[in-house]
């Protein structure tokens, strides 16, 4: 279960009504919302390391830097990808991206930190 740069995950999502900026109150136009793009990118980072940390551990988000540069509308298929690029102790750095059928719609970096699940929950 070694964590090494190069681990990756990708998946596709079709933009639905609940993914739109209007639905998430992050805007007033019917386009894919930035909060949904960020959530999908974080989900891809989690998928990339599934099976590579112990059951007693989890990762938590520390930093998200996403540039959402192109709009996507209802029904558009989005491919979201995450690539683990750096492991620095407990800190994991991922490059993330999202593309629709025509262009790149978002790119950036997500940093997650490995924590002991039980100790983390005791702090809440």
mmCIF file of C-alpha atoms in Angstrom:
data_model
loop_
_atom_site.group_PDB
_atom_site.id
_atom_site.type_symbol
_atom_site.label_atom_id
_atom_site.label_comp_id
_atom_site.label_asym_id
_atom_site.label_seq_id
_atom_site.Cartn_x
_atom_site.Cartn_y
_atom_site.Cartn_z
ATOM 1 C CA UNK A 1 0.000 0.000 0.000
ATOM 2 C CA UNK A 2 2.717 2.488 -0.894
ATOM 3 C CA UNK A 3 1.794 6.031 -1.751
ATOM 4 C CA UNK A 4 3.954 7.176 -4.627
ATOM 5 C CA UNK A 5 3.610 9.871 -7.272
ATOM 6 C CA UNK A 6 1.843 8.609 -10.349
ATOM 7 C CA UNK A 7 -1.301 7.267 -8.699
ATOM 8 C CA UNK A 8 -4.296 8.594 -10.602
ATOM 9 C CA UNK A 9 -8.033 8.387 -11.097
ATOM 10 C CA UNK A 10 -10.485 9.718 -13.674
ATOM 11 C CA UNK A 11 -14.219 9.558 -14.027
ATOM 12 C CA UNK A 12 -17.012 11.040 -16.104
ATOM 13 C CA UNK A 13 -20.021 13.047 -14.955
ATOM 14 C CA UNK A 14 -22.942 14.337 -16.946
ATOM 15 C CA UNK A 15 -23.888 17.833 -15.779
ATOM 16 C CA UNK A 16 -27.315 17.624 -14.119
ATOM 17 C CA UNK A 17 -29.696 20.224 -12.718
ATOM 18 C CA UNK A 18 -28.213 19.850 -9.223
ATOM 19 C CA UNK A 19 -24.705 20.610 -10.567
ATOM 20 C CA UNK A 20 -25.668 24.028 -11.926
ATOM 21 C CA UNK A 21 -24.586 27.324 -10.402
ATOM 22 C CA UNK A 22 -28.232 28.272 -9.879
ATOM 23 C CA UNK A 23 -28.905 25.119 -7.832
ATOM 24 C CA UNK A 24 -25.821 25.608 -5.661
ATOM 25 C CA UNK A 25 -26.414 29.368 -5.316
ATOM 26 C CA UNK A 26 -22.930 30.122 -6.607
ATOM 27 C CA UNK A 27 -24.273 32.048 -9.592
ATOM 28 C CA UNK A 28 -27.441 32.886 -11.479
ATOM 29 C CA UNK A 29 -26.831 31.191 -14.821
ATOM 30 C CA UNK A 30 -27.519 27.559 -15.801
ATOM 31 C CA UNK A 31 -23.910 26.385 -16.107
ATOM 32 C CA UNK A 32 -21.768 23.889 -14.199
ATOM 33 C CA UNK A 33 -20.922 25.438 -10.847
ATOM 34 C CA UNK A 34 -17.408 25.948 -9.571
ATOM 35 C CA UNK A 35 -18.259 24.315 -6.207
ATOM 36 C CA UNK A 36 -19.315 21.132 -8.061
ATOM 37 C CA UNK A 37 -16.094 21.155 -10.117
ATOM 38 C CA UNK A 38 -14.098 21.425 -6.893
ATOM 39 C CA UNK A 39 -16.064 18.602 -5.255
ATOM 40 C CA UNK A 40 -15.524 16.357 -8.277
ATOM 41 C CA UNK A 41 -11.787 17.138 -8.259
ATOM 42 C CA UNK A 42 -11.553 16.274 -4.571
ATOM 43 C CA UNK A 43 -13.450 13.036 -5.192
ATOM 44 C CA UNK A 44 -10.919 12.140 -7.895
ATOM 45 C CA UNK A 45 -8.040 12.686 -5.444
ATOM 46 C CA UNK A 46 -9.695 10.338 -2.973
ATOM 47 C CA UNK A 47 -10.244 7.735 -5.686
ATOM 48 C CA UNK A 48 -6.587 7.956 -6.744
ATOM 49 C CA UNK A 49 -5.356 6.754 -3.358
ATOM 50 C CA UNK A 50 -8.086 4.242 -2.544
ATOM 51 C CA UNK A 51 -6.419 1.091 -1.268
ATOM 52 C CA UNK A 52 -3.093 2.848 -0.691
ATOM 53 C CA UNK A 53 -3.617 3.971 2.904
ATOM 54 C CA UNK A 54 -4.693 1.904 5.896
ATOM 55 C CA UNK A 55 -8.318 1.630 7.050
ATOM 56 C CA UNK A 56 -7.330 3.548 10.190
ATOM 57 C CA UNK A 57 -6.284 6.516 8.057
ATOM 58 C CA UNK A 58 -8.106 8.953 5.839
ATOM 59 C CA UNK A 59 -7.178 12.150 4.055
ATOM 60 C CA UNK A 60 -8.577 15.603 4.588
ATOM 61 C CA UNK A 61 -8.471 18.575 2.289
ATOM 62 C CA UNK A 62 -5.933 21.229 3.157
ATOM 63 C CA UNK A 63 -5.711 23.456 0.086
ATOM 64 C CA UNK A 64 -7.625 23.757 -3.170
ATOM 65 C CA UNK A 65 -6.489 25.938 -6.048
ATOM 66 C CA UNK A 66 -8.758 25.561 -9.054
ATOM 67 C CA UNK A 67 -9.080 27.767 -12.112
ATOM 68 C CA UNK A 68 -12.527 27.271 -13.653
ATOM 69 C CA UNK A 69 -11.911 28.767 -17.095
ATOM 70 C CA UNK A 70 -14.736 27.618 -19.402
ATOM 71 C CA UNK A 71 -18.474 27.086 -18.919
ATOM 72 C CA UNK A 72 -20.316 23.816 -19.433
ATOM 73 C CA UNK A 73 -24.056 23.430 -19.731
ATOM 74 C CA UNK A 74 -26.715 20.967 -18.703
ATOM 75 C CA UNK A 75 -26.140 17.455 -20.068
ATOM 76 C CA UNK A 76 -22.495 17.988 -21.028
ATOM 77 C CA UNK A 77 -20.151 15.099 -20.166
ATOM 78 C CA UNK A 78 -17.226 16.129 -17.956
ATOM 79 C CA UNK A 79 -14.066 14.038 -17.456
ATOM 80 C CA UNK A 80 -12.400 14.778 -14.103
ATOM 81 C CA UNK A 81 -8.852 13.558 -13.412
ATOM 82 C CA UNK A 82 -6.431 13.628 -10.489
ATOM 83 C CA UNK A 83 -2.748 12.726 -10.504
ATOM 84 C CA UNK A 84 -0.686 12.372 -7.330
ATOM 85 C CA UNK A 85 2.445 14.397 -8.069
ATOM 86 C CA UNK A 86 4.149 14.676 -4.680
ATOM 87 C CA UNK A 87 4.243 12.835 -1.369
ATOM 88 C CA UNK A 88 5.853 14.854 1.420
ATOM 89 C CA UNK A 89 5.365 12.915 4.645
ATOM 90 C CA UNK A 90 1.627 13.028 5.292
ATOM 91 C CA UNK A 91 1.018 15.777 2.703
ATOM 92 C CA UNK A 92 -0.204 14.670 -0.741
ATOM 93 C CA UNK A 93 -0.196 17.020 -3.722
ATOM 94 C CA UNK A 94 -2.420 16.326 -6.718
ATOM 95 C CA UNK A 95 -2.771 17.969 -10.108
ATOM 96 C CA UNK A 96 -6.421 17.990 -11.103
ATOM 97 C CA UNK A 97 -8.263 18.818 -14.304
ATOM 98 C CA UNK A 98 -11.703 18.753 -15.847
ATOM 99 C CA UNK A 99 -12.473 18.608 -19.568
ATOM 100 C CA UNK A 100 -15.671 18.576 -21.531
ATOM 101 C CA UNK A 101 -15.919 17.310 -25.096
ATOM 102 C CA UNK A 102 -14.599 20.584 -26.506
ATOM 103 C CA UNK A 103 -12.093 22.070 -24.072
ATOM 104 C CA UNK A 104 -10.428 22.091 -20.710
ATOM 105 C CA UNK A 105 -12.835 23.656 -18.250
ATOM 106 C CA UNK A 106 -10.774 23.590 -15.057
ATOM 107 C CA UNK A 107 -7.309 22.818 -13.781
ATOM 108 C CA UNK A 108 -5.424 23.191 -10.557
ATOM 109 C CA UNK A 109 -3.966 21.609 -7.467
ATOM 110 C CA UNK A 110 -5.441 19.889 -4.429
ATOM 111 C CA UNK A 111 -3.405 19.174 -1.305
ATOM 112 C CA UNK A 112 -4.660 16.554 1.128
ATOM 113 C CA UNK A 113 -3.170 15.424 4.440
ATOM 114 C CA UNK A 114 -3.202 11.876 5.784
ATOM 115 C CA UNK A 115 -4.673 11.729 9.296
ATOM 116 C CA UNK A 116 -5.530 9.052 11.793
ATOM 117 C CA UNK A 117 -9.300 8.708 11.337
ATOM 118 C CA UNK A 118 -10.177 8.202 15.035
ATOM 119 C CA UNK A 119 -7.941 10.970 16.396
ATOM 120 C CA UNK A 120 -9.241 13.357 13.765
ATOM 121 C CA UNK A 121 -12.871 12.625 14.667
ATOM 122 C CA UNK A 122 -12.119 13.054 18.390
ATOM 123 C CA UNK A 123 -11.099 16.642 17.640
ATOM 124 C CA UNK A 124 -14.448 17.542 16.069
#
